[in-house]
mmCIF file of C-alpha atoms in Angstrom:
data_model
loop_
_atom_site.group_PDB
_atom_site.id
_atom_site.type_symbol
_atom_site.label_atom_id
_atom_site.label_comp_id
_atom_site.label_asym_id
_atom_site.label_seq_id
_atom_site.Cartn_x
_atom_site.Cartn_y
_atom_site.Cartn_z
ATOM 1 C CA MET T 96 69.624 149.968 -58.042
ATOM 2 C CA VAL T 97 70.449 151.104 -61.576
ATOM 3 C CA ALA T 98 73.130 153.722 -62.197
ATOM 4 C CA THR T 99 72.210 156.052 -65.039
ATOM 5 C CA PRO T 100 74.208 158.555 -67.142
ATOM 6 C CA ILE T 101 75.250 161.834 -65.504
ATOM 7 C CA GLY T 102 74.886 163.664 -68.804
ATOM 8 C CA ASN T 103 75.624 161.774 -71.995
ATOM 9 C CA LEU T 104 72.830 159.222 -72.439
ATOM 10 C CA GLU T 105 75.198 156.934 -74.346
ATOM 11 C CA ASP T 106 76.964 156.198 -71.046
ATOM 12 C CA ILE T 107 74.193 153.808 -70.014
ATOM 13 C CA THR T 108 75.523 150.258 -69.701
ATOM 14 C CA VAL T 109 74.304 147.284 -71.710
ATOM 15 C CA ARG T 110 73.374 145.532 -68.475
ATOM 16 C CA ALA T 111 71.385 148.539 -67.232
ATOM 17 C CA LEU T 112 69.357 148.597 -70.446
ATOM 18 C CA LYS T 113 68.638 144.881 -70.141
ATOM 19 C CA ILE T 114 67.496 145.368 -66.540
ATOM 20 C CA LEU T 115 65.238 148.310 -67.403
ATOM 21 C CA GLU T 116 63.708 146.313 -70.251
ATOM 22 C CA SER T 117 63.074 143.239 -68.084
ATOM 23 C CA VAL T 118 61.632 144.667 -64.835
ATOM 24 C CA ASP T 119 57.935 145.137 -64.190
ATOM 25 C CA ALA T 120 58.249 148.755 -62.990
ATOM 26 C CA VAL T 121 60.834 151.515 -62.691
ATOM 27 C CA ALA T 122 60.908 153.660 -59.557
ATOM 28 C CA CYS T 123 62.460 157.073 -60.212
ATOM 29 C CA GLU T 124 63.688 160.119 -58.333
ATOM 30 C CA ASP T 125 61.938 162.109 -61.069
ATOM 31 C CA THR T 126 59.671 160.236 -63.473
ATOM 32 C CA ARG T 127 60.119 162.930 -66.127
ATOM 33 C CA HIS T 128 63.914 162.758 -65.985
ATOM 34 C CA THR T 129 64.076 158.963 -66.116
ATOM 35 C CA GLY T 130 61.301 159.044 -68.714
ATOM 36 C CA LEU T 131 63.659 160.810 -71.123
ATOM 37 C CA LEU T 132 66.189 157.997 -70.717
ATOM 38 C CA LEU T 133 63.566 155.290 -71.175
ATOM 39 C CA SER T 134 62.186 157.068 -74.244
ATOM 40 C CA ARG T 135 65.676 157.412 -75.742
ATOM 41 C CA TYR T 136 65.992 153.616 -75.727
ATOM 42 C CA ASP T 137 62.321 152.936 -76.526
ATOM 43 C CA ILE T 138 61.655 151.274 -73.158
ATOM 44 C CA LYS T 139 58.029 151.456 -72.070
ATOM 45 C CA LYS T 140 57.527 150.735 -68.376
ATOM 46 C CA ARG T 141 55.304 151.744 -65.509
ATOM 47 C CA THR T 142 57.114 154.409 -63.501
ATOM 48 C CA LEU T 143 56.780 155.311 -59.823
ATOM 49 C CA ALA T 144 58.017 158.416 -58.013
ATOM 50 C CA CYS T 145 60.547 157.752 -55.247
ATOM 51 C CA HIS T 146 62.433 160.880 -54.208
ATOM 52 C CA ALA T 147 63.959 162.392 -51.086
ATOM 53 C CA HIS T 148 60.628 163.718 -49.811
ATOM 54 C CA ASN T 149 58.617 160.507 -50.161
ATOM 55 C CA GLU T 150 61.253 157.768 -50.010
ATOM 56 C CA GLU T 151 59.897 156.192 -46.823
ATOM 57 C CA ALA T 152 56.308 156.043 -48.079
ATOM 58 C CA SER T 153 57.228 155.000 -51.606
ATOM 59 C CA SER T 154 59.425 152.235 -50.177
ATOM 60 C CA ARG T 155 56.298 150.611 -48.781
ATOM 61 C CA GLY T 156 54.652 150.720 -52.192
ATOM 62 C CA ILE T 157 57.697 149.194 -53.850
ATOM 63 C CA ILE T 158 57.878 146.449 -51.213
ATOM 64 C CA SER T 159 54.204 145.700 -51.910
ATOM 65 C CA LEU T 160 55.061 145.142 -55.568
ATOM 66 C CA LEU T 161 57.944 142.866 -54.604
ATOM 67 C CA GLU T 162 55.609 140.878 -52.365
ATOM 68 C CA GLN T 163 53.471 140.299 -55.455
ATOM 69 C CA GLY T 164 56.452 138.691 -57.152
ATOM 70 C CA LEU T 165 57.286 141.676 -59.354
ATOM 71 C CA ASN T 166 60.749 143.077 -60.064
ATOM 72 C CA VAL T 167 61.417 146.791 -59.651
ATOM 73 C CA ALA T 168 64.377 148.886 -60.816
ATOM 74 C CA TYR T 169 65.304 152.168 -59.127
ATOM 75 C CA CYS T 170 66.939 155.121 -60.925
ATOM 76 C CA SER T 171 67.937 158.416 -59.353
ATOM 77 C CA ASP T 172 68.132 161.425 -61.663
ATOM 78 C CA ALA T 173 71.763 160.942 -62.722
ATOM 79 C CA GLY T 174 74.568 158.700 -61.546
ATOM 80 C CA THR T 175 74.447 156.030 -58.884
ATOM 81 C CA PRO T 176 71.498 155.825 -56.446
ATOM 82 C CA GLY T 177 72.455 156.590 -52.860
ATOM 83 C CA ILE T 178 75.535 158.649 -53.784
ATOM 84 C CA SER T 179 74.319 162.177 -52.953
ATOM 85 C CA ASP T 180 71.013 160.957 -54.384
ATOM 86 C CA PRO T 181 67.966 159.193 -52.943
ATOM 87 C CA GLY T 182 68.038 155.397 -52.782
ATOM 88 C CA SER T 183 69.818 154.536 -49.538
ATOM 89 C CA ARG T 184 66.634 154.391 -47.462
ATOM 90 C CA LEU T 185 64.870 152.405 -50.164
ATOM 91 C CA ALA T 186 67.699 149.857 -50.278
ATOM 92 C CA GLU T 187 67.672 149.520 -46.491
ATOM 93 C CA ASN T 188 63.902 149.073 -46.298
ATOM 94 C CA VAL T 189 63.755 146.563 -49.145
ATOM 95 C CA ARG T 190 66.526 144.465 -47.627
ATOM 96 C CA ALA T 191 64.869 144.602 -44.191
ATOM 97 C CA ALA T 192 61.691 143.274 -45.812
ATOM 98 C CA GLY T 193 63.612 140.199 -46.935
ATOM 99 C CA PHE T 194 64.221 141.015 -50.590
ATOM 100 C CA ASP T 195 67.479 141.193 -52.514
ATOM 101 C CA VAL T 196 68.970 144.579 -53.423
ATOM 102 C CA VAL T 197 71.060 144.223 -56.580
ATOM 103 C CA PRO T 198 73.501 146.966 -57.667
ATOM 104 C CA VAL T 199 73.799 147.671 -61.386
ATOM 105 C CA PRO T 200 76.927 149.873 -61.531
ATOM 106 C CA GLY T 201 77.592 152.696 -63.907
ATOM 107 C CA ALA T 202 78.265 156.422 -63.969
ATOM 108 C CA SER T 203 79.191 158.452 -60.887
ATOM 109 C CA ALA T 204 80.407 162.048 -61.085
ATOM 110 C CA VAL T 205 82.978 161.632 -58.306
ATOM 111 C CA ILE T 206 84.671 158.664 -59.992
ATOM 112 C CA THR T 207 84.395 160.297 -63.419
ATOM 113 C CA LEU T 208 86.283 163.358 -62.152
ATOM 114 C CA LEU T 209 88.974 161.412 -60.300
ATOM 115 C CA SER T 210 89.658 159.232 -63.342
ATOM 116 C CA ALA T 211 90.810 162.326 -65.244
ATOM 117 C CA ALA T 212 92.278 164.362 -62.373
ATOM 118 C CA GLY T 213 95.768 162.889 -62.385
ATOM 119 C CA ASN T 214 97.717 162.180 -59.218
ATOM 120 C CA VAL T 215 95.383 162.681 -56.259
ATOM 121 C CA GLY T 216 96.871 160.055 -53.966
ATOM 122 C CA ARG T 217 95.805 156.563 -52.935
ATOM 123 C CA THR T 218 92.854 157.578 -50.740
ATOM 124 C CA PHE T 219 90.082 160.126 -50.920
ATOM 125 C CA THR T 220 86.996 161.220 -49.012
ATOM 126 C CA PHE T 221 83.709 161.845 -50.779
ATOM 127 C CA GLU T 222 81.869 164.657 -49.027
ATOM 128 C CA GLY T 223 78.904 165.154 -51.354
ATOM 129 C CA PHE T 224 77.352 168.606 -50.956
ATOM 130 C CA LEU T 225 78.834 170.885 -48.314
ATOM 131 C CA SER T 226 76.608 172.870 -45.968
ATOM 132 C CA PRO T 227 75.136 176.053 -47.480
ATOM 133 C CA LYS T 228 75.850 177.783 -44.152
ATOM 134 C CA LYS T 229 79.240 179.486 -44.185
ATOM 135 C CA GLY T 230 80.230 178.648 -40.616
ATOM 136 C CA ARG T 231 79.498 174.939 -40.938
ATOM 137 C CA ARG T 232 81.027 174.797 -44.414
ATOM 138 C CA THR T 233 84.267 176.488 -43.362
ATOM 139 C CA LYS T 234 84.590 174.274 -40.293
ATOM 140 C CA ARG T 235 84.120 171.140 -42.376
ATOM 141 C CA LEU T 236 86.564 172.323 -45.041
ATOM 142 C CA SER T 237 89.183 172.930 -42.328
ATOM 143 C CA GLU T 238 88.642 169.411 -40.987
ATOM 144 C CA LEU T 239 88.957 167.824 -44.426
ATOM 145 C CA ILE T 240 92.041 169.824 -45.408
ATOM 146 C CA SER T 241 93.779 169.044 -42.103
ATOM 147 C CA ARG T 242 93.746 165.339 -43.014
ATOM 148 C CA GLY T 243 96.150 165.974 -45.882
ATOM 149 C CA GLU T 244 94.175 163.640 -48.154
ATOM 150 C CA THR T 245 92.171 164.344 -51.292
ATOM 151 C CA PHE T 246 88.479 165.008 -50.842
ATOM 152 C CA VAL T 247 85.728 165.491 -53.400
ATOM 153 C CA PHE T 248 82.539 167.514 -53.154
ATOM 154 C CA TYR T 249 79.715 168.701 -55.389
ATOM 155 C CA GLU T 250 78.807 172.365 -55.689
ATOM 156 C CA SER T 251 76.304 174.615 -57.439
ATOM 157 C CA PRO T 252 77.289 177.435 -59.819
ATOM 158 C CA TYR T 253 75.946 179.903 -57.243
ATOM 159 C CA ARG T 254 78.446 178.945 -54.524
ATOM 160 C CA ILE T 255 81.417 177.495 -56.392
ATOM 161 C CA VAL T 256 83.585 180.636 -56.357
ATOM 162 C CA LYS T 257 82.731 181.417 -52.734
ATOM 163 C CA THR T 258 83.593 177.869 -51.652
ATOM 164 C CA LEU T 259 86.872 177.850 -53.584
ATOM 165 C CA LYS T 260 87.862 181.145 -51.963
ATOM 166 C CA GLU T 261 87.228 179.631 -48.539
ATOM 167 C CA ILE T 262 89.459 176.706 -49.503
ATOM 168 C CA GLY T 263 92.115 179.144 -50.709
ATOM 169 C CA GLU T 264 92.066 180.984 -47.391
ATOM 170 C CA ILE T 265 92.598 177.741 -45.480
ATOM 171 C CA ALA T 266 95.096 176.079 -47.853
ATOM 172 C CA PRO T 267 96.393 178.547 -50.486
ATOM 173 C CA SER T 268 98.835 176.026 -51.958
ATOM 174 C CA CYS T 269 96.326 173.212 -52.547
ATOM 175 C CA ARG T 270 95.686 171.761 -55.983
ATOM 176 C CA ILE T 271 92.176 171.630 -57.427
ATOM 177 C CA ALA T 272 90.662 169.334 -60.055
ATOM 178 C CA MET T 273 87.395 170.920 -61.113
ATOM 179 C CA GLY T 274 84.913 169.122 -63.356
ATOM 180 C CA ARG T 275 82.062 171.138 -64.848
ATOM 181 C CA GLU T 276 79.186 169.595 -66.813
ATOM 182 C CA LEU T 277 80.935 166.212 -66.866
ATOM 183 C CA THR T 278 80.106 164.058 -69.941
ATOM 184 C CA LYS T 279 77.895 166.833 -71.358
ATOM 185 C CA ALA T 280 78.385 168.980 -74.470
ATOM 186 C CA PHE T 281 80.262 171.734 -72.604
ATOM 187 C CA GLU T 282 82.350 169.492 -70.341
ATOM 188 C CA GLU T 283 85.311 171.216 -68.749
ATOM 189 C CA ILE T 284 88.059 169.770 -66.546
ATOM 190 C CA LEU T 285 90.531 172.196 -65.021
ATOM 191 C CA VAL T 286 93.448 171.033 -62.860
ATOM 192 C CA ALA T 287 95.443 173.848 -61.274
ATOM 193 C CA PRO T 288 96.276 175.617 -58.004
ATOM 194 C CA VAL T 289 93.158 176.925 -56.279
ATOM 195 C CA SER T 290 94.024 180.556 -57.104
ATOM 196 C CA GLU T 291 94.132 179.813 -60.835
ATOM 197 C CA VAL T 292 90.797 178.005 -60.764
ATOM 198 C CA ILE T 293 89.205 180.949 -58.961
ATOM 199 C CA ALA T 294 90.715 183.400 -61.467
ATOM 200 C CA SER T 295 89.395 181.341 -64.378
ATOM 201 C CA LEU T 296 85.854 181.326 -63.002
ATOM 202 C CA GLU T 297 85.888 185.007 -62.051
ATOM 203 C CA SER T 298 86.989 185.975 -65.566
ATOM 204 C CA ARG T 299 83.758 184.631 -67.055
ATOM 205 C CA ASP T 300 80.604 186.586 -67.721
ATOM 206 C CA ALA T 301 78.612 183.901 -65.914
ATOM 207 C CA VAL T 302 79.357 180.685 -64.050
ATOM 208 C CA LYS T 303 77.075 177.909 -65.203
ATOM 209 C CA GLY T 304 76.789 174.147 -64.842
ATOM 210 C CA GLU T 305 77.112 171.460 -62.209
ATOM 211 C CA PHE T 306 80.476 171.114 -60.483
ATOM 212 C CA ALA T 307 82.454 168.240 -58.997
ATOM 213 C CA VAL T 308 85.628 169.361 -57.220
ATOM 214 C CA ALA T 309 88.593 167.364 -55.961
ATOM 215 C CA VAL T 310 90.865 169.114 -53.467
ATOM 216 C CA CYS T 311 94.394 167.803 -53.051
ATOM 217 C CA PRO T 312 96.072 169.471 -50.050
ATOM 218 C CA LYS T 313 99.761 170.311 -50.457
ATOM 219 C CA ALA T 314 100.765 167.903 -47.684
ATOM 220 C CA GLU T 315 99.558 164.929 -49.704
ATOM 221 C CA ALA T 316 101.083 166.205 -52.932
ATOM 222 C CA ASP T 317 104.464 166.519 -51.166
ATOM 223 C CA ASP T 318 104.170 163.004 -49.699
ATOM 224 C CA ASN T 319 103.420 161.546 -53.114
ATOM 225 C CA ALA T 320 106.398 163.326 -54.650
ATOM 226 C CA GLU T 321 108.720 161.991 -51.930
ATOM 227 C CA GLU T 322 107.445 158.442 -52.493
ATOM 228 C CA ASP T 323 108.073 158.763 -56.241
ATOM 229 C CA ILE T 324 111.661 159.866 -55.589
ATOM 230 C CA GLU T 325 112.291 157.013 -53.144
ATOM 231 C CA SER T 326 110.890 154.427 -55.539
#
């Protein structure tokens, strides 16, 4: 299970390159996307499609290759397989068939954002993508905010402002760390109260890019401040 760059292709690890060069085949969420990475490093391998819509069936094909004594790497489109990406079912099926599943760590948008977000507390919840349905999304946001702990989610440019406004209605004093186009040419990281983040996005002619958002409810921020004073 090979983690791949979330934007900047230079973020690939030395170990990941060695693995991709040594395996007999590379299974990919999108063969064209992974093909660009392989081409960038002049790696020529047989590629197989293994995405959310065919993961069960493609798992059987990959297991067949393993039964022949071959080694197979798996790459989702960007980041770490199984983290809001296909790969979890493949890993489970391969292990159930008696083969080893080896993680090759690397980039992950959630960890990339948190590393630059500042003080978000000792614990966090990774939510992935929220429901596109307003009722379910608002209910889940209320549940997450009520915990008083940081949570992180991914969002599209089409819903980011709407989702932030829903957060602002539930917890107007919460702090937001927003990462847009992380590791790419137009990377942006904005850490501010939710109202300021909304204002920044609404002031733009268009909202573009992929978003990772960390929400730090005020309750946790206050707890952290009290601990700092006591220490």
